[in-house]
Coordinates of C-alpha atoms in Angstrom, one line a residue:
Chain A
M64 CA -13.9 33.3 -3.0
N65 CA -10.5 33.8 -1.4
S66 CA -11.1 31.3 1.3
R67 CA -12.0 28.7 -1.3
G68 CA -8.6 29.3 -2.9
I69 CA -6.9 28.7 0.4
M70 CA -8.9 25.6 0.8
K71 CA -7.9 24.3 -2.6
A72 CA -4.2 25.0 -1.9
M73 CA -4.5 23.2 1.4
I74 CA -6.1 20.2 -0.2
A75 CA -3.3 20.1 -2.8
V76 CA -0.6 20.3 -0.2
Y77 CA -2.3 17.6 1.8
L78 CA -2.6 15.3 -1.2
G79 CA 1.0 15.9 -2.1
I80 CA 2.2 15.0 1.4
F81 CA 0.0 11.9 1.6
F82 CA 1.1 10.5 -1.7
T83 CA 4.8 11.3 -1.1
Y84 CA 4.5 9.3 2.1
L85 CA 2.8 6.5 0.2
F86 CA 5.2 6.3 -2.8
G87 CA 8.4 7.9 -1.6
P88 CA 9.9 4.9 0.2
L89 CA 9.0 2.6 -2.7
L90 CA 10.5 4.9 -5.3
V91 CA 13.7 5.3 -3.2
M92 CA 13.9 1.5 -2.9
G93 CA 13.4 1.2 -6.7
V94 CA 16.3 3.6 -7.4
T95 CA 18.7 1.8 -5.0
A96 CA 18.2 -1.4 -7.1
F97 CA 20.0 0.2 -10.0
N98 CA 22.7 2.1 -8.0
T99 CA 26.2 0.6 -7.5
P100 CA 27.0 1.1 -3.7
T101 CA 26.7 -2.0 -1.7
Y102 CA 24.6 -0.2 1.0
P103 CA 21.3 0.6 -0.7
Q104 CA 21.6 4.2 -1.5
A105 CA 19.6 6.4 -3.9
F106 CA 21.6 9.5 -3.5
P107 CA 24.3 10.2 -4.7
F108 CA 23.5 8.1 -7.8
Q109 CA 26.8 6.7 -9.0
T110 CA 26.3 4.5 -12.0
F111 CA 23.5 2.6 -13.4
T112 CA 23.8 -1.2 -12.9
T113 CA 21.7 -4.3 -13.3
H114 CA 24.4 -6.3 -11.4
W115 CA 22.0 -6.8 -8.4
F116 CA 19.5 -8.5 -10.6
A117 CA 22.1 -10.9 -11.9
D118 CA 22.9 -11.7 -8.2
L119 CA 19.4 -12.7 -7.6
L120 CA 19.1 -15.2 -10.4
G121 CA 22.1 -17.0 -9.0
D122 CA 20.5 -17.3 -5.6
R123 CA 19.3 -20.9 -5.2
D124 CA 17.3 -20.4 -2.0
M125 CA 15.3 -17.6 -3.6
M126 CA 14.5 -19.6 -6.7
E127 CA 13.4 -22.6 -4.6
G128 CA 11.3 -20.2 -2.5
L129 CA 9.7 -18.7 -5.6
W130 CA 8.8 -22.1 -6.9
N131 CA 7.2 -23.1 -3.6
S132 CA 5.3 -19.8 -3.4
I133 CA 3.8 -20.4 -6.9
I134 CA 2.8 -24.0 -5.9
I135 CA 1.2 -22.7 -2.7
G136 CA -0.6 -19.9 -4.5
L137 CA -2.1 -22.3 -7.1
G138 CA -3.1 -24.7 -4.3
V139 CA -4.8 -21.8 -2.4
I140 CA -6.7 -20.9 -5.6
C141 CA -7.9 -24.5 -6.0
L142 CA -9.1 -24.6 -2.4
A143 CA -10.2 -21.1 -1.5
V144 CA -12.3 -20.3 -4.6
P145 CA -14.6 -23.3 -4.5
V146 CA -15.0 -23.1 -0.8
G147 CA -15.6 -19.3 -0.9
L148 CA -18.3 -19.9 -3.6
A149 CA -19.9 -22.7 -1.5
A150 CA -19.8 -20.6 1.6
A151 CA -21.5 -17.6 -0.1
I152 CA -24.2 -19.8 -1.6
V153 CA -24.9 -21.5 1.8
M154 CA -25.1 -18.0 3.3
T155 CA -28.1 -17.2 1.1
Q156 CA -29.8 -20.5 2.0
V157 CA -28.9 -21.1 5.7
Y158 CA -31.6 -21.4 8.2
W159 CA -32.2 -17.8 9.5
R160 CA -31.7 -18.6 13.1
A161 CA -28.3 -20.1 12.4
R162 CA -27.2 -17.3 10.1
S163 CA -25.6 -15.0 12.6
L164 CA -23.6 -17.9 14.2
Y165 CA -22.6 -19.0 10.7
Y166 CA -21.5 -15.5 9.8
L167 CA -19.5 -15.2 13.0
V168 CA -17.7 -18.4 12.4
V169 CA -16.8 -17.9 8.7
V170 CA -15.9 -14.2 9.1
S171 CA -13.8 -14.7 12.2
P172 CA -10.6 -15.6 10.3
V173 CA -10.6 -12.1 8.7
L174 CA -10.4 -10.5 12.2
T175 CA -7.9 -13.0 13.7
P176 CA -4.2 -12.1 13.5
G177 CA -2.4 -14.1 10.9
V178 CA 0.2 -15.4 13.4
I179 CA -2.6 -17.1 15.4
L180 CA -4.0 -18.7 12.3
G181 CA -0.6 -20.1 11.4
I182 CA 0.0 -21.4 14.9
S183 CA -3.4 -23.1 15.3
T184 CA -3.1 -24.7 11.9
V185 CA 0.3 -26.3 12.7
I186 CA -0.8 -27.5 16.2
F187 CA -4.1 -29.0 14.9
W188 CA -2.7 -30.7 11.8
K189 CA 0.3 -32.1 13.7
D190 CA -2.0 -34.0 16.1
F191 CA -4.5 -34.8 13.4
T192 CA -1.9 -36.4 11.0
E193 CA -0.4 -38.3 13.9
A194 CA -3.8 -39.6 15.0
T195 CA -4.8 -40.6 11.5
G196 CA -1.4 -41.9 10.4
T197 CA -1.2 -39.5 7.4
K198 CA 1.9 -37.8 8.5
Q199 CA 3.9 -39.6 5.9
I200 CA 2.4 -41.2 2.8
E201 CA 4.9 -42.7 0.5
I202 CA 3.8 -43.1 -3.1
L203 CA 6.5 -44.2 -5.6
G204 CA 9.2 -43.3 -3.2
M205 CA 8.0 -39.7 -2.9
D206 CA 6.6 -38.3 0.4
F207 CA 3.1 -37.0 0.0
G208 CA 2.5 -36.7 3.8
L209 CA 0.0 -34.2 5.0
Y210 CA 2.3 -32.8 7.6
S211 CA 4.4 -30.8 5.2
G212 CA 5.1 -27.1 4.9
I213 CA 3.5 -26.7 1.5
F214 CA 0.2 -28.4 2.5
L215 CA 0.0 -26.6 5.9
S216 CA 0.7 -23.3 4.2
I217 CA -2.1 -23.9 1.7
I218 CA -4.5 -24.8 4.6
G219 CA -3.4 -22.0 6.9
Q220 CA -3.6 -19.3 4.3
S221 CA -6.9 -20.6 2.9
T222 CA -8.4 -20.2 6.3
F223 CA -8.7 -16.5 5.8
I224 CA -8.4 -16.3 2.0
C225 CA -11.6 -18.4 1.7
A226 CA -13.3 -15.6 3.7
Y227 CA -12.0 -13.0 1.3
C228 CA -13.3 -15.0 -1.6
M229 CA -16.7 -15.5 0.1
L230 CA -17.0 -11.7 0.6
V231 CA -16.3 -11.2 -3.1
F232 CA -19.0 -13.7 -4.1
L233 CA -21.4 -12.3 -1.6
S234 CA -21.1 -8.8 -3.0
R235 CA -21.7 -10.2 -6.5
L236 CA -24.6 -12.3 -5.3
Q237 CA -26.3 -9.2 -3.9
R238 CA -26.7 -7.9 -7.4
F239 CA -28.2 -11.2 -8.5
D240 CA -31.7 -10.8 -9.8
R241 CA -33.9 -13.4 -8.2
A242 CA -36.4 -13.0 -11.1
Q243 CA -33.9 -14.8 -13.4
E244 CA -34.0 -17.8 -11.1
E245 CA -37.7 -17.8 -10.8
A246 CA -38.2 -17.4 -14.6
A247 CA -36.0 -20.4 -15.1
L248 CA -37.8 -22.4 -12.5
D249 CA -41.2 -21.5 -14.1
L250 CA -39.9 -22.6 -17.4
G251 CA -39.3 -26.0 -15.9
A252 CA -35.6 -26.0 -15.0
S253 CA -34.5 -27.9 -12.0
F254 CA -32.5 -26.2 -9.2
P255 CA -29.3 -27.9 -10.3
Q256 CA -29.9 -26.6 -13.8
V257 CA -30.4 -23.1 -12.5
F258 CA -27.1 -23.5 -10.6
W259 CA -25.1 -24.6 -13.7
H260 CA -26.7 -22.4 -16.4
I261 CA -27.7 -19.2 -14.5
L262 CA -25.9 -18.8 -11.2
L263 CA -22.4 -19.9 -12.3
P264 CA -22.3 -17.8 -15.5
F265 CA -23.5 -14.9 -13.5
L266 CA -20.7 -15.4 -11.0
R267 CA -18.0 -16.0 -13.5
P268 CA -16.3 -12.5 -13.2
A269 CA -16.3 -13.0 -9.4
I270 CA -14.6 -16.4 -9.9
F271 CA -11.8 -14.7 -11.9
S272 CA -11.3 -11.8 -9.6
S273 CA -11.4 -14.0 -6.5
A274 CA -8.8 -16.3 -8.0
I275 CA -6.4 -13.4 -8.6
L276 CA -7.1 -12.0 -5.1
A277 CA -6.4 -15.5 -3.6
F278 CA -3.1 -15.8 -5.5
L279 CA -1.9 -12.4 -4.6
S280 CA -2.9 -12.7 -0.9
S281 CA -1.1 -16.1 -0.7
F282 CA 2.0 -14.9 -2.5
E283 CA 2.6 -12.0 -0.3
N284 CA 1.6 -13.5 3.0
Y285 CA 4.2 -13.7 5.7
N286 CA 2.5 -13.9 9.2
T287 CA 0.7 -17.2 8.6
T288 CA 3.2 -18.7 6.3
T289 CA 6.2 -18.3 8.6
F290 CA 4.6 -20.8 11.0
A291 CA 2.8 -23.0 8.6
I292 CA 5.8 -23.5 6.2
L293 CA 7.7 -25.5 8.9
A294 CA 11.2 -26.2 7.7
N295 CA 10.4 -25.4 4.1
K296 CA 10.6 -22.0 2.5
T297 CA 8.7 -19.6 0.3
L298 CA 10.0 -16.5 -1.4
V299 CA 8.6 -14.2 1.3
T300 CA 10.2 -16.2 4.2
V301 CA 13.5 -16.3 2.4
L302 CA 13.2 -12.6 1.9
A303 CA 12.4 -12.0 5.5
G304 CA 15.5 -14.0 6.5
R305 CA 17.6 -11.8 4.2
V306 CA 16.2 -8.6 5.5
R307 CA 17.0 -9.7 9.0
Q308 CA 20.6 -10.4 8.1
G309 CA 21.2 -7.0 6.6
T310 CA 20.4 -4.7 3.7
T311 CA 21.8 -5.2 0.3
P312 CA 20.6 -3.7 -3.0
A313 CA 19.9 -7.2 -4.2
L314 CA 16.8 -7.0 -2.0
S315 CA 15.8 -3.8 -3.7
A316 CA 16.2 -5.6 -7.0
L317 CA 14.0 -8.4 -5.8
A318 CA 11.5 -5.8 -4.6
V319 CA 11.4 -4.2 -8.0
I320 CA 10.6 -7.6 -9.5
I321 CA 7.9 -8.5 -6.9
V322 CA 6.4 -5.0 -7.2
G323 CA 6.3 -5.5 -11.0
I324 CA 4.5 -8.9 -10.7
S325 CA 2.1 -7.5 -8.1
L326 CA 1.4 -4.5 -10.3
I327 CA 0.5 -6.7 -13.3
G328 CA -1.8 -8.8 -11.0
A329 CA -3.4 -5.8 -9.3
I330 CA -4.0 -4.0 -12.6
A331 CA -5.5 -7.2 -14.1
Y332 CA -7.7 -7.5 -11.1
E333 CA -8.8 -3.9 -11.3
V334 CA -9.4 -3.9 -15.0
L335 CA -11.6 -7.1 -14.7
R336 CA -13.6 -5.5 -11.9
R337 CA -14.0 -2.3 -13.7
R338 CA -15.1 -4.0 -16.9
E339 CA -17.6 -6.0 -14.9
D340 CA -19.0 -2.9 -13.3
R341 CA -19.2 -1.1 -16.6
I342 CA -21.1 -4.0 -18.2
A343 CA -23.4 -4.2 -15.3
A344 CA -24.1 -0.5 -15.4
Q345 CA -24.7 -0.7 -19.2
R346 CA -27.1 -3.5 -18.8
A347 CA -29.0 -1.7 -16.1
K348 CA -29.2 1.3 -18.4
V349 CA -30.5 -0.7 -21.3
A350 CA -33.0 -2.3 -19.0
R351 CA -34.2 1.0 -17.7
E352 CA -34.6 2.4 -21.2
A353 CA -36.5 -0.7 -22.3
E354 CA -38.7 -0.4 -19.4
R355 CA -39.4 3.3 -20.1
D356 CA -40.1 2.7 -23.8
G357 CA -42.3 -0.2 -22.8
M358 CA -44.2 1.9 -20.4
A359 CA -44.6 4.6 -23.0
A360 CA -46.0 2.1 -25.5
V361 CA -48.7 1.0 -23.1
P362 CA -51.8 3.2 -23.6
Q363 CA -52.5 5.3 -20.6
A364 CA -55.5 4.1 -18.7
A365 CA -58.2 6.6 -18.8
Chain B
M151 CA -11.4 -37.4 26.9
L152 CA -11.7 -33.6 26.6
K153 CA -10.2 -33.8 23.1
T154 CA -13.1 -36.1 22.0
I155 CA -15.6 -33.6 23.4
I156 CA -13.8 -30.8 21.5
I157 CA -13.9 -32.7 18.3
L158 CA -17.6 -33.6 18.7
L159 CA -18.7 -30.1 19.7
P160 CA -19.1 -28.5 16.3
F161 CA -20.9 -31.6 14.9
V162 CA -23.3 -31.6 17.8
L163 CA -24.0 -27.9 17.3
I164 CA -24.7 -28.4 13.6
A165 CA -27.0 -31.3 14.4
V166 CA -29.0 -29.1 16.9
F167 CA -29.5 -26.4 14.3
W168 CA -30.4 -28.9 11.7
A169 CA -33.1 -30.3 14.0
M170 CA -34.4 -26.9 14.8
A171 CA -34.6 -26.0 11.1
A172 CA -36.5 -29.3 10.4
R173 CA -38.9 -28.6 13.2
E174 CA -39.5 -25.0 12.0
R175 CA -40.3 -26.3 8.5
R176 CA -42.8 -28.9 9.8
L177 CA -44.5 -26.2 11.9
A178 CA -44.7 -23.8 8.9
N179 CA -46.3 -26.6 6.9
D180 CA -45.6 -24.8 3.6
P181 CA -45.4 -27.4 0.8
S182 CA -43.8 -24.9 -1.7
R183 CA -40.7 -24.6 0.5
K184 CA -38.2 -27.2 -0.2
S185 CA -35.5 -28.7 2.0
F186 CA -31.8 -28.1 1.3
F187 CA -31.3 -31.4 -0.5
E188 CA -34.5 -31.2 -2.6
R189 CA -33.6 -27.8 -3.6
N190 CA -30.0 -28.2 -4.7
G191 CA -29.9 -31.8 -5.8
A192 CA -27.6 -34.4 -4.5
V193 CA -24.4 -33.4 -6.2
I194 CA -24.5 -29.7 -5.4
S195 CA -25.7 -30.3 -1.9
T196 CA -22.8 -32.6 -1.2
Y197 CA -20.3 -30.1 -2.7
L198 CA -21.7 -27.2 -0.6
L199 CA -21.8 -29.2 2.6
V200 CA -18.3 -30.8 2.2
A201 CA -16.7 -27.5 1.2
V202 CA -18.2 -25.4 3.9
G203 CA -18.0 -28.1 6.5
F204 CA -14.3 -28.7 5.8
W205 CA -13.6 -25.0 6.0
A206 CA -15.6 -24.2 9.1
I207 CA -14.8 -27.2 11.1
M208 CA -11.3 -28.4 10.0
M209 CA -9.8 -25.1 9.3
I210 CA -11.5 -22.5 11.6
V211 CA -13.1 -24.0 14.6
L212 CA -11.1 -27.1 15.5
P213 CA -7.6 -25.6 15.1
Q214 CA -8.6 -22.7 17.4
L215 CA -10.1 -25.0 20.0
Y216 CA -7.1 -27.2 19.7
M217 CA -4.7 -24.3 20.2
V218 CA -6.6 -23.3 23.4
D219 CA -6.5 -26.9 24.6
Y220 CA -2.8 -27.2 23.8
S221 CA -2.0 -24.1 25.8
F222 CA -3.2 -25.8 29.0
H223 CA -0.7 -28.6 28.7
P224 CA 2.9 -28.8 29.9
K225 CA 5.8 -29.0 27.5
L226 CA 6.6 -32.7 27.0
P227 CA 8.7 -34.8 24.6
P228 CA 6.5 -36.7 22.1
S229 CA 7.0 -40.0 23.8
E230 CA 5.4 -38.8 27.0
R231 CA 2.4 -37.1 25.4
G232 CA -0.9 -38.7 26.6
G233 CA 1.1 -40.3 29.4
P234 CA 0.6 -39.7 33.2
K235 CA 2.6 -36.4 33.0
D236 CA 0.2 -35.0 30.4
V237 CA -2.2 -33.2 32.8
Y238 CA -4.0 -29.9 32.5
T239 CA -2.0 -27.0 33.9
L240 CA -2.1 -23.3 34.1
A241 CA 1.8 -23.2 34.0
N242 CA 2.0 -21.5 30.6
Y243 CA -0.3 -18.6 31.7
K244 CA 1.5 -18.4 35.1
F245 CA 4.7 -18.0 33.1
F246 CA 3.3 -15.0 31.2
L247 CA 2.4 -13.3 34.5
F248 CA 5.2 -14.3 36.8
G249 CA 8.0 -15.6 34.6
P250 CA 10.4 -18.4 35.7
Q251 CA 10.1 -18.5 39.5
I252 CA 13.4 -18.6 41.3
G253 CA 13.1 -19.3 45.0
N254 CA 10.0 -18.4 46.9
E255 CA 9.8 -14.8 46.0
V256 CA 6.9 -13.8 43.7
T257 CA 8.1 -11.6 40.9
W258 CA 6.2 -10.3 37.9
N259 CA 7.2 -11.2 34.4
T260 CA 7.6 -7.5 33.6
T261 CA 9.3 -7.9 30.2
H262 CA 6.4 -9.8 28.7
I263 CA 3.6 -8.0 30.4
R264 CA 5.1 -4.6 29.4
A265 CA 5.5 -5.8 25.8
F266 CA 1.9 -6.9 25.8
F267 CA 0.5 -3.6 27.0
L268 CA 2.9 -1.7 24.9
T269 CA 1.6 -3.6 21.9
I270 CA -2.0 -2.9 22.7
G271 CA -1.4 0.8 23.5
A272 CA 0.8 1.4 20.5
S273 CA -1.6 -0.3 18.2
M274 CA -4.4 1.9 19.4
F275 CA -2.1 4.9 18.9
V276 CA -1.3 3.8 15.3
T277 CA -5.0 3.3 14.7
F278 CA -5.8 6.8 15.8
V279 CA -3.0 8.4 13.8
N280 CA -4.1 6.5 10.7
F281 CA -7.6 7.6 11.2
C282 CA -6.5 11.2 11.4
L283 CA -4.3 10.8 8.3
C284 CA -6.9 9.0 6.2
Y285 CA -10.2 10.8 7.1
P286 CA -9.5 14.0 5.1
L287 CA -8.4 12.0 2.1
A288 CA -11.4 9.7 2.3
F289 CA -13.7 12.6 2.6
Y290 CA -12.1 14.4 -0.3
L291 CA -12.3 11.3 -2.5
A292 CA -15.9 10.5 -1.6
Q293 CA -17.5 14.0 -1.6
V294 CA -15.2 16.5 -3.4
A295 CA -13.1 14.9 -6.1
T296 CA -14.3 14.8 -9.7
A297 CA -15.0 11.4 -11.2
Q298 CA -11.9 11.4 -13.4
R299 CA -9.6 12.4 -10.5
L300 CA -11.2 9.9 -8.3
R301 CA -10.4 7.1 -10.7
L302 CA -6.7 8.2 -10.9
L303 CA -6.3 8.6 -7.1
M304 CA -8.0 5.3 -6.4
M305 CA -5.6 3.5 -8.8
A306 CA -2.7 5.3 -7.1
L307 CA -3.9 4.1 -3.7
I308 CA -4.5 0.5 -4.8
V309 CA -1.1 0.0 -6.4
P310 CA 1.1 0.2 -3.2
F311 CA -1.5 -1.8 -1.4
W312 CA -0.3 -4.9 -3.2
V313 CA 3.4 -4.4 -2.3
N314 CA 4.5 -6.9 0.2
E315 CA 4.6 -6.0 3.9
I316 CA 8.2 -7.0 4.3
L317 CA 9.3 -5.0 1.3
R318 CA 7.5 -1.9 2.6
A319 CA 9.4 -2.4 5.9
F320 CA 12.6 -2.8 3.9
A321 CA 11.9 0.4 2.0
L322 CA 11.4 2.3 5.2
R323 CA 14.6 0.9 6.6
I324 CA 16.5 2.3 3.6
M325 CA 14.9 5.7 4.3
L326 CA 15.3 5.7 8.1
G327 CA 18.6 3.9 8.7
T328 CA 21.6 5.8 10.2
S329 CA 23.1 6.3 6.8
G330 CA 19.7 6.4 5.1
L331 CA 18.2 9.0 2.9
I332 CA 16.5 11.1 5.6
N333 CA 19.6 11.3 7.8
N334 CA 21.8 12.1 4.8
A335 CA 19.5 14.8 3.7
L336 CA 19.2 16.3 7.2
I337 CA 23.0 16.3 7.6
A338 CA 23.5 17.8 4.1
L339 CA 21.1 20.6 5.0
G340 CA 22.9 21.2 8.2
V341 CA 19.8 20.6 10.4
I342 CA 21.6 18.0 12.5
G343 CA 25.3 17.1 13.0
E344 CA 25.0 13.5 14.0
P345 CA 22.7 11.0 12.4
I346 CA 19.5 10.2 14.4
D347 CA 18.9 6.6 15.2
F348 CA 15.3 6.4 14.1
L349 CA 15.1 2.7 14.3
G350 CA 16.6 2.5 17.8
L351 CA 14.2 5.1 19.0
D352 CA 11.3 3.0 17.7
I353 CA 10.2 5.8 15.4
G354 CA 10.8 3.4 12.6
L355 CA 8.5 0.8 14.1
Y356 CA 5.6 3.2 14.5
V357 CA 6.0 4.8 11.1
G358 CA 6.3 1.3 9.6
L359 CA 3.0 0.1 11.2
S360 CA 1.2 3.2 10.2
Y361 CA 2.6 3.0 6.7
A362 CA 1.7 -0.6 6.3
Y363 CA -1.9 -0.4 7.2
L364 CA -2.8 3.1 5.9
L365 CA -5.0 1.7 3.2
M366 CA -6.9 -0.6 5.5
M367 CA -8.3 2.6 6.9
I368 CA -8.9 4.5 3.7
F369 CA -11.2 2.1 1.9
P370 CA -13.8 1.4 4.6
L371 CA -13.9 5.2 5.3
Y372 CA -14.3 6.0 1.7
N373 CA -17.1 3.4 1.2
A374 CA -19.0 4.8 4.2
I375 CA -18.7 8.5 3.3
E376 CA -19.4 7.9 -0.3
S377 CA -23.0 6.9 0.3
L378 CA -23.7 10.1 2.3
D379 CA -26.1 12.4 0.4
K380 CA -24.4 15.7 -0.5
N381 CA -27.6 17.5 0.3
Q382 CA -27.1 16.7 4.0
I383 CA -23.8 18.6 4.0
E384 CA -25.3 21.5 2.1
A385 CA -28.2 21.7 4.5
A386 CA -25.9 21.8 7.5
R387 CA -23.8 24.5 5.8
D388 CA -26.9 26.6 4.9
L389 CA -28.0 26.4 8.5
G390 CA -24.7 28.0 9.5
A391 CA -22.8 25.0 10.9
P392 CA -19.0 25.6 10.9
W393 CA -17.0 23.0 9.0
W394 CA -15.9 21.0 12.0
H395 CA -19.5 20.7 13.2
I396 CA -20.4 19.3 9.8
H397 CA -17.7 16.6 10.1
L398 CA -18.3 15.8 13.8
F399 CA -22.1 15.8 13.8
V400 CA -23.1 14.9 10.2
V401 CA -20.4 13.0 8.4
M402 CA -18.8 11.0 11.2
P403 CA -22.1 9.7 12.7
F404 CA -23.1 8.6 9.2
A405 CA -19.7 7.0 8.5
K406 CA -19.7 5.1 11.8
P407 CA -19.7 1.6 10.3
G408 CA -16.8 2.5 8.1
I409 CA -14.9 4.1 11.0
A410 CA -15.5 1.0 13.1
S411 CA -14.4 -1.3 10.3
G412 CA -11.2 0.6 9.5
C413 CA -10.2 0.9 13.2
T414 CA -10.8 -2.8 13.8
M415 CA -8.7 -3.8 10.8
V416 CA -5.8 -1.5 11.6
F417 CA -5.8 -2.4 15.2
M418 CA -5.9 -6.1 14.6
L419 CA -3.2 -6.0 11.9
S420 CA -0.8 -3.9 14.0
A421 CA -1.3 -5.9 17.1
G422 CA -0.6 -9.1 15.1
A423 CA 2.1 -7.5 13.0
L424 CA 5.3 -9.6 12.7
A425 CA 7.2 -8.1 9.9
A426 CA 7.4 -4.4 11.0
P427 CA 8.6 -5.2 14.6
L428 CA 11.1 -7.7 13.3
F429 CA 12.7 -5.5 10.7
L430 CA 12.1 -2.0 12.0
G431 CA 12.0 -2.4 15.8
G432 CA 15.0 -1.2 17.8
P433 CA 17.1 -3.5 19.8
N434 CA 15.3 -2.6 23.0
S435 CA 11.8 -2.6 21.7
L436 CA 9.6 -5.6 22.4
W437 CA 6.5 -6.2 20.4
F438 CA 4.3 -9.0 21.5
T439 CA 4.2 -11.0 18.3
P440 CA 8.0 -11.5 18.1
I441 CA 7.8 -12.9 21.7
V442 CA 5.2 -15.4 20.5
Y443 CA 7.5 -16.2 17.6
D444 CA 10.4 -16.8 19.9
R445 CA 8.4 -19.1 22.1
F446 CA 8.1 -21.4 19.1
F447 CA 11.4 -21.0 17.3
Q448 CA 13.9 -20.2 20.1
A449 CA 12.4 -21.6 23.3
F450 CA 10.8 -24.5 21.3
N451 CA 8.0 -24.4 23.9
W452 CA 4.9 -24.8 21.7
P453 CA 2.3 -25.0 24.5
Q454 CA 3.6 -21.8 25.9
G455 CA 3.6 -20.2 22.5
A456 CA 0.0 -21.4 22.1
A457 CA -0.9 -19.8 25.5
Y458 CA 0.7 -16.5 24.3
A459 CA -1.2 -16.6 21.0
F460 CA -4.4 -17.2 22.9
I461 CA -3.8 -14.2 25.1
L462 CA -3.2 -12.1 22.0
L463 CA -6.4 -13.5 20.5
L464 CA -8.4 -12.6 23.6
A465 CA -7.1 -9.1 23.4
C466 CA -8.2 -8.8 19.8
I467 CA -11.7 -10.3 20.5
F468 CA -12.0 -7.9 23.4
F469 CA -11.1 -4.9 21.2
V470 CA -13.6 -6.0 18.4
L471 CA -16.4 -6.3 21.0
A472 CA -15.5 -2.9 22.5
V473 CA -15.6 -1.3 19.1
M474 CA -18.9 -2.9 18.3
K475 CA -20.3 -1.7 21.6
V476 CA -19.0 1.9 21.4
F477 CA -20.0 2.4 17.8
K478 CA -23.2 0.4 18.1
V479 CA -22.5 -1.5 14.9
G480 CA -22.9 -5.2 14.1
L481 CA -20.2 -7.7 12.9
G482 CA -21.7 -7.6 9.4
E483 CA -21.0 -3.9 9.1
I484 CA -17.4 -4.2 10.3
T485 CA -16.3 -6.9 7.8
R486 CA -18.1 -5.4 4.8

């Protein structure tokens, strides 16, 4: 009994250390955002100030970067979610001998360092746009050329975010009951009808959660973006430049804002996923009970 | 010429598989099986093929092949590209091994080679440390914790996971700087007289890498251990196995795919990390990715940068293959 007590105490200490390590730096950074000294300091805490936040709003580079980040994030959602969905569906239908090769190709971006994805994207699209003459496309005096930081960032980030989305869809598809599809087909539905009226509604929660995942991954990405963005900037690349120059509490203030946004996104993502799990569990329970009751109603064969 | 072959290669491969699939279907002679187009209808088939084709070919395969091709070319101004000077060369790889050659003496490019092996070695070290840190927590979450506590701890783990990599590096810099919190605390306590330069000693870098990718280790481990039947542990305990036997011979073999997956992710992310070495590395430390970065943005030598990137990619592929071999797991289990 005594050894169990020691064990419990050890676990508590270990958990304490682990979570201090995980949260400590972030909390300290949060505190420095509200403290007055120009070198970010949490202790001694002098006076409470929101001065550093005001500094941020006046920072034109950051605001421009933020705007670009949002555009890129939305672009990534528009590209990565449909592609991830298609890739997951193809995975369930692909000719079995090609499946392992297909899997290797589409999953490789997850295992490739982000720097390399960025570099290869830039090199390829530079040549491609030169060869096809799409480097600069002028429409109404505005440049919509494909060789631009925003477009390349969307492409470069999507390379691996598509794979994330595909994995989300695949795990949802694993729970798809083939009987539903067969029932629909037996009742005379065509395959496209099954796709629109059965498969897509079933995948809807996964579409939402993969969209949030795509946006967050895009928003916080640095390794790929720093190459793909070319001469343009996103919030994260501006941030990286500032951190290299030196540390000021304005960065802590920015961190507090970004952490806040990420938190809202992360919590929304989790809540969605949880609710989906709960609904699935409930449905399974109802089905089990119905089955049991149904079995009970059937007279036992003698 | 070679570029044309590179561009055609993926299409040829797809055509071969298509032909094989068609042949297989004819041989099976099963009228109830339908072809891809019959099955999905024209609109959806087109969507699936265009989306997957664009991703796999234009975003994954061709850029990678292009990068490799590019790395075998010399650095040329745009006007001379495709001209007589644009020949295949090993110069960029030679530079990695020998550096700029002055005179006839053969010298090794020690700075870059050392940085490369340091990156690989240190990434392995970080991977190992993270495994040791995370395994107890993963086991606790998966097998010991009550459902309510599990939910709370999971949430607590997921939240910092979404904080940007650069901000995490920045947070550690505030903690570890010469006038940072830890130094101030140690001086106030009288443990040390002079502040320790954690960043200059590279301690900051290693802490930063471990800190950034902690969670990439936790979740695969947790997923793997969670599905282990508690009865197996009970049985081992009843048969008198000491606790470390249980972990070494029951839990770890069972969690092998999770361990492989976590290790691969952490290794790959640390070897390819850019933020932590840039912001936490000391002035003397050389990580490989910032060197690649400098090839592009300071030396403006893109082919050489591509060559360096390819060397890094090869190292990562090699590591993934080695892990798959050692742990005897498939690619599907690693990326789950």
